[in-house]
Short mmCIF file of C-alpha atoms in Angstrom, two decimals:
data_model
loop_
_atom_site.label_atom_id
_atom_site.label_comp_id
_atom_site.label_asym_id
_atom_site.label_seq_id
_atom_site.Cartn_x
_atom_site.Cartn_y
_atom_site.Cartn_z
CA GLY A 1 13.46 -14.29 -7.40
CA ASN A 2 13.78 -11.02 -5.48
CA LEU A 3 16.80 -8.78 -5.88
CA ALA A 4 17.79 -5.20 -5.04
CA TYR A 5 19.72 -2.49 -6.88
CA LYS A 6 20.87 0.64 -5.04
CA GLY A 7 17.97 0.30 -2.64
CA TYR A 8 15.37 -0.33 -5.35
CA ALA A 9 13.19 -3.44 -5.32
CA VAL A 10 13.61 -5.92 -8.17
CA THR A 11 11.07 -8.75 -7.92
CA ASP A 12 9.61 -11.67 -9.88
CA THR A 13 12.85 -12.07 -11.83
CA SER A 14 13.33 -14.92 -14.28
CA ILE A 15 16.30 -15.23 -16.64
CA ASP A 16 17.11 -17.83 -19.27
CA ALA A 17 20.75 -17.87 -20.39
CA ARG A 18 22.25 -20.23 -22.97
CA VAL A 19 26.01 -20.39 -23.43
CA LYS A 20 27.64 -21.40 -26.70
CA GLU A 21 31.28 -20.88 -27.74
CA GLY A 22 31.88 -18.01 -25.34
CA ASN A 23 28.64 -16.22 -26.22
CA ILE A 24 25.50 -15.99 -24.08
CA ALA A 25 21.98 -15.71 -25.44
CA ILE A 26 19.79 -14.24 -22.72
CA THR A 27 16.09 -13.53 -22.22
CA GLY A 28 14.31 -12.49 -19.09
CA LYS A 29 11.67 -10.51 -17.30
CA SER A 30 11.36 -8.79 -13.96
CA VAL A 31 9.49 -6.11 -12.03
CA PHE A 32 11.51 -3.00 -11.12
CA GLU A 33 9.81 -0.88 -8.44
CA GLY A 34 6.44 -2.16 -9.63
CA ALA A 35 7.19 -1.61 -13.33
CA PRO A 36 7.24 -4.68 -15.65
CA LEU A 37 10.61 -5.10 -17.35
CA ALA A 38 11.51 -7.48 -20.19
CA PHE A 39 14.75 -7.98 -22.11
CA GLY A 40 16.55 -10.23 -24.55
CA GLY A 41 19.78 -10.33 -26.53
CA ASN A 42 23.37 -11.48 -26.49
CA VAL A 43 26.59 -11.09 -24.57
CA SER A 44 29.44 -11.95 -26.93
CA ASN A 45 33.04 -12.90 -26.13
CA PHE A 46 31.97 -13.41 -22.53
CA MET A 47 35.22 -14.90 -21.18
CA ALA A 48 37.66 -12.39 -22.70
CA LYS A 49 36.09 -9.03 -23.49
CA PRO A 50 32.32 -9.06 -22.99
CA ALA A 51 30.18 -6.98 -25.32
CA VAL A 52 26.46 -6.52 -24.76
CA ASN A 53 23.62 -6.21 -27.25
CA ILE A 54 20.33 -6.38 -25.36
CA SER A 55 16.93 -4.85 -26.14
CA GLY A 56 13.98 -4.54 -23.83
CA THR A 57 10.87 -2.80 -22.61
CA LEU A 58 9.88 -1.03 -19.40
CA ARG A 59 6.31 -0.05 -18.61
CA SER A 60 4.68 2.32 -16.08
CA LEU A 61 7.77 3.25 -14.06
CA SER A 62 7.10 5.91 -11.42
CA LEU A 63 9.55 8.70 -12.20
CA GLY A 64 9.25 10.13 -8.71
CA LYS A 65 10.89 7.01 -7.25
CA MET A 66 14.05 7.45 -9.32
CA GLY A 67 15.45 10.49 -7.51
CA THR A 68 18.11 8.48 -5.67
CA LEU A 69 19.36 6.85 -8.86
CA VAL A 70 19.17 10.05 -10.95
CA PRO A 71 19.41 13.13 -8.68
CA ALA A 72 18.36 15.43 -11.54
CA ILE A 73 14.87 13.94 -11.27
CA LYS A 74 14.63 15.06 -7.65
CA GLU A 75 15.97 18.53 -8.50
CA MET A 76 13.35 18.99 -11.20
CA LYS A 77 10.57 17.68 -8.89
CA ALA A 78 9.66 15.26 -11.66
CA SER A 79 6.78 12.82 -11.28
CA GLY A 80 4.52 10.67 -13.43
CA ASN A 81 4.68 7.22 -15.00
CA VAL A 82 6.99 6.60 -17.97
CA ASN A 83 7.37 3.82 -20.53
CA ALA A 84 10.51 2.93 -22.44
CA ASP A 85 11.79 0.78 -25.28
CA TYR A 86 15.55 0.51 -24.89
CA LYS A 87 18.71 -1.06 -26.25
CA ILE A 88 21.94 -1.62 -24.33
CA THR A 89 25.16 -2.00 -26.34
CA GLY A 90 28.90 -1.81 -25.80
CA GLY A 91 31.58 -3.32 -23.63
CA VAL A 92 31.30 -4.02 -19.92
CA PRO A 93 30.89 -1.73 -17.99
CA ASP A 94 30.90 1.16 -20.47
CA PHE A 95 27.41 0.63 -21.85
CA VAL A 96 25.46 2.88 -24.15
CA VAL A 97 21.69 2.88 -23.61
CA THR A 98 19.49 4.18 -26.42
CA GLY A 99 15.77 4.14 -27.05
CA LYS A 100 12.50 5.97 -26.67
CA VAL A 101 10.68 7.17 -23.56
CA TRP A 102 7.07 8.32 -23.45
CA SER A 103 4.37 9.25 -20.98
CA ASP A 104 0.74 10.36 -21.04
CA LYS A 105 1.39 12.87 -18.26
CA LEU A 106 4.50 14.22 -16.50
CA SER A 107 5.08 16.97 -13.98
CA ALA A 108 8.36 18.85 -13.53
CA MET A 109 9.25 22.13 -11.80
CA ASP A 110 5.55 22.58 -10.92
CA TYR A 111 4.48 22.35 -14.57
CA THR A 112 2.44 19.53 -16.12
CA LEU A 113 3.14 18.12 -19.58
CA THR A 114 1.02 15.65 -21.54
CA ASN A 115 1.68 13.29 -24.46
CA VAL A 116 5.43 13.48 -23.88
CA SER A 117 7.95 11.45 -25.88
CA THR A 118 11.64 11.63 -26.73
CA LEU A 119 14.47 9.61 -28.18
CA PHE A 120 17.45 9.26 -25.86
CA ASP A 121 21.10 8.17 -25.80
CA TYR A 122 22.93 7.67 -22.51
CA ASN A 123 26.68 7.03 -22.53
CA MET A 124 27.67 5.54 -19.18
CA LYS A 125 31.40 6.17 -19.58
CA ALA A 126 30.89 9.85 -20.41
CA ASP A 127 27.87 10.08 -18.05
CA THR A 128 26.12 12.10 -20.75
CA LEU A 129 22.45 11.94 -21.68
CA SER A 130 21.42 13.27 -25.09
CA PHE A 131 17.83 13.52 -26.26
CA SER A 132 16.20 14.44 -29.54
CA ASP A 133 12.80 14.60 -31.19
CA LEU A 134 11.27 15.71 -27.87
CA LYS A 135 7.53 16.25 -28.20
CA GLY A 136 4.81 17.17 -25.74
CA LEU A 137 1.98 19.50 -24.81
CA PHE A 138 1.95 22.20 -22.13
CA LYS A 139 -1.59 23.55 -21.88
CA GLN A 140 -2.33 24.12 -25.58
CA ALA A 141 1.32 24.78 -26.49
CA ALA A 142 3.03 22.20 -28.69
CA LEU A 143 6.55 21.57 -27.41
CA SER A 144 9.56 20.22 -29.27
CA GLY A 145 13.21 20.12 -28.40
CA LYS A 146 16.59 18.48 -28.11
CA GLY A 147 19.57 18.72 -25.83
CA LYS A 148 22.24 17.18 -23.68
CA ILE A 149 22.84 16.79 -19.95
CA SER A 150 26.48 16.24 -18.94
CA SER A 151 27.64 14.60 -15.69
CA LEU A 152 24.11 13.27 -15.29
CA THR A 153 24.65 11.29 -12.09
CA SER A 154 27.04 13.72 -10.39
CA GLU A 155 26.54 16.97 -8.52
CA LYS A 156 28.21 18.83 -11.41
CA ARG A 157 25.49 18.02 -13.94
CA SER A 158 24.81 20.71 -16.50
CA GLY A 159 22.58 21.10 -19.50
CA ASP A 160 22.53 22.49 -23.01
CA ILE A 161 18.87 22.25 -23.98
CA ARG A 162 16.71 23.92 -26.62
CA ILE A 163 12.93 23.88 -26.25
CA GLN A 164 10.49 25.33 -28.77
CA ALA A 165 6.86 26.08 -27.94
CA GLY A 166 4.41 26.69 -30.77
CA ASN A 167 0.69 27.39 -31.17
CA LEU A 168 0.81 30.12 -28.51
CA ASP A 169 -1.81 32.85 -28.31
CA SER A 170 -2.30 35.84 -26.02
CA ALA A 171 -4.41 33.77 -23.58
CA PHE A 172 -1.45 31.49 -22.97
CA PHE A 173 0.84 34.40 -22.03
CA ALA A 174 -1.89 36.06 -19.96
CA ALA A 175 -1.94 33.02 -17.66
CA PHE A 176 1.60 33.99 -16.61
CA TYR A 177 1.39 37.77 -17.08
CA PRO A 178 -2.24 39.01 -16.95
CA PRO A 179 -1.52 42.60 -18.12
CA ILE A 180 -0.56 41.27 -21.55
CA SER A 181 -4.26 40.81 -22.35
CA GLU A 182 -4.56 44.60 -22.55
CA TYR A 183 -2.50 44.55 -25.76
CA LYS A 184 -5.19 42.46 -27.52
CA LEU A 185 -2.63 40.45 -29.48
CA LYS A 186 -3.88 38.39 -32.43
CA GLY A 187 -2.62 35.18 -34.04
CA LYS A 188 -0.33 32.39 -32.94
CA MET A 189 3.29 32.68 -31.83
CA THR A 190 6.32 30.42 -31.42
CA VAL A 191 8.91 30.87 -28.69
CA GLU A 192 12.28 29.12 -28.32
CA ALA A 193 14.21 28.85 -25.06
CA HIS A 194 17.88 27.93 -24.64
CA ILE A 195 18.73 26.43 -21.25
CA ARG A 196 22.43 26.25 -20.36
CA GLY A 197 24.62 25.64 -17.35
CA ALA A 198 24.14 23.93 -13.99
CA LEU A 199 20.65 22.45 -13.73
CA THR A 200 20.34 23.75 -10.18
CA ASN A 201 20.57 27.33 -11.50
CA PRO A 202 20.56 27.38 -15.30
CA ALA A 203 20.73 30.40 -17.59
CA VAL A 204 17.63 30.68 -19.78
CA THR A 205 17.53 32.82 -22.91
CA ALA A 206 14.74 33.20 -25.43
#
C-alpha cells in the first residue's frame, strides 16, 4: 500500500504481523522516498507497556530530501545517497535507534567526502544523536571522528564534534591557502578540529 509520513512518500508497503500472548512478531518491507526499506523483529507486552526490538536495512536514501525531517541536513547543505543498517529498541514512543550509516559519496557545506561511514545512536526522548568510528576521505585526507548533536530536531541544536584529518601534505593546504607552498614543507601532517556550539554558527578550534 501507499502511505505518507510528514509529507514523505512511503510506497509498496507490505507487513506481516503475528500476535501471540500479547507479543507481536513483525516483518515487512517498503519504499521510503524511493529507498528500499526492510525490517523485522518483535513488539513485546503490546497491550500494557509496548517495547520494541526491530532491526532493518535502508538502501540508497537521498540525503537531500531529508531536510524537512532533520533540519540540520538542510543547514549543512548535505546531499548524496546513504545506506543504513539499523536497530530500534525501547518503549513506545521513546525509541533508541542505533546502527551504521555509509555512503560512497556525500557533500556537505560545499565539501565532498567519499567512502564515508559511521556508527550512530539516536535517543528520541533526549533528541540526541551520537556518532563514533566516523571514517571518510576528503581529497587525499583520511578523516576520523566522533561527536554528539543535541536537540537534533529543534532550532536549538548544537554540536560537540571532534574530527581528525591525517595524511595531509603541503599540497593539501595550498589548495586552501596558496602562499603556503612557498614554505616548501615536507612530510605528512595530522590536524584535529573541535566543533562546538550551535550548528548554525559553531566555534571551531584546532
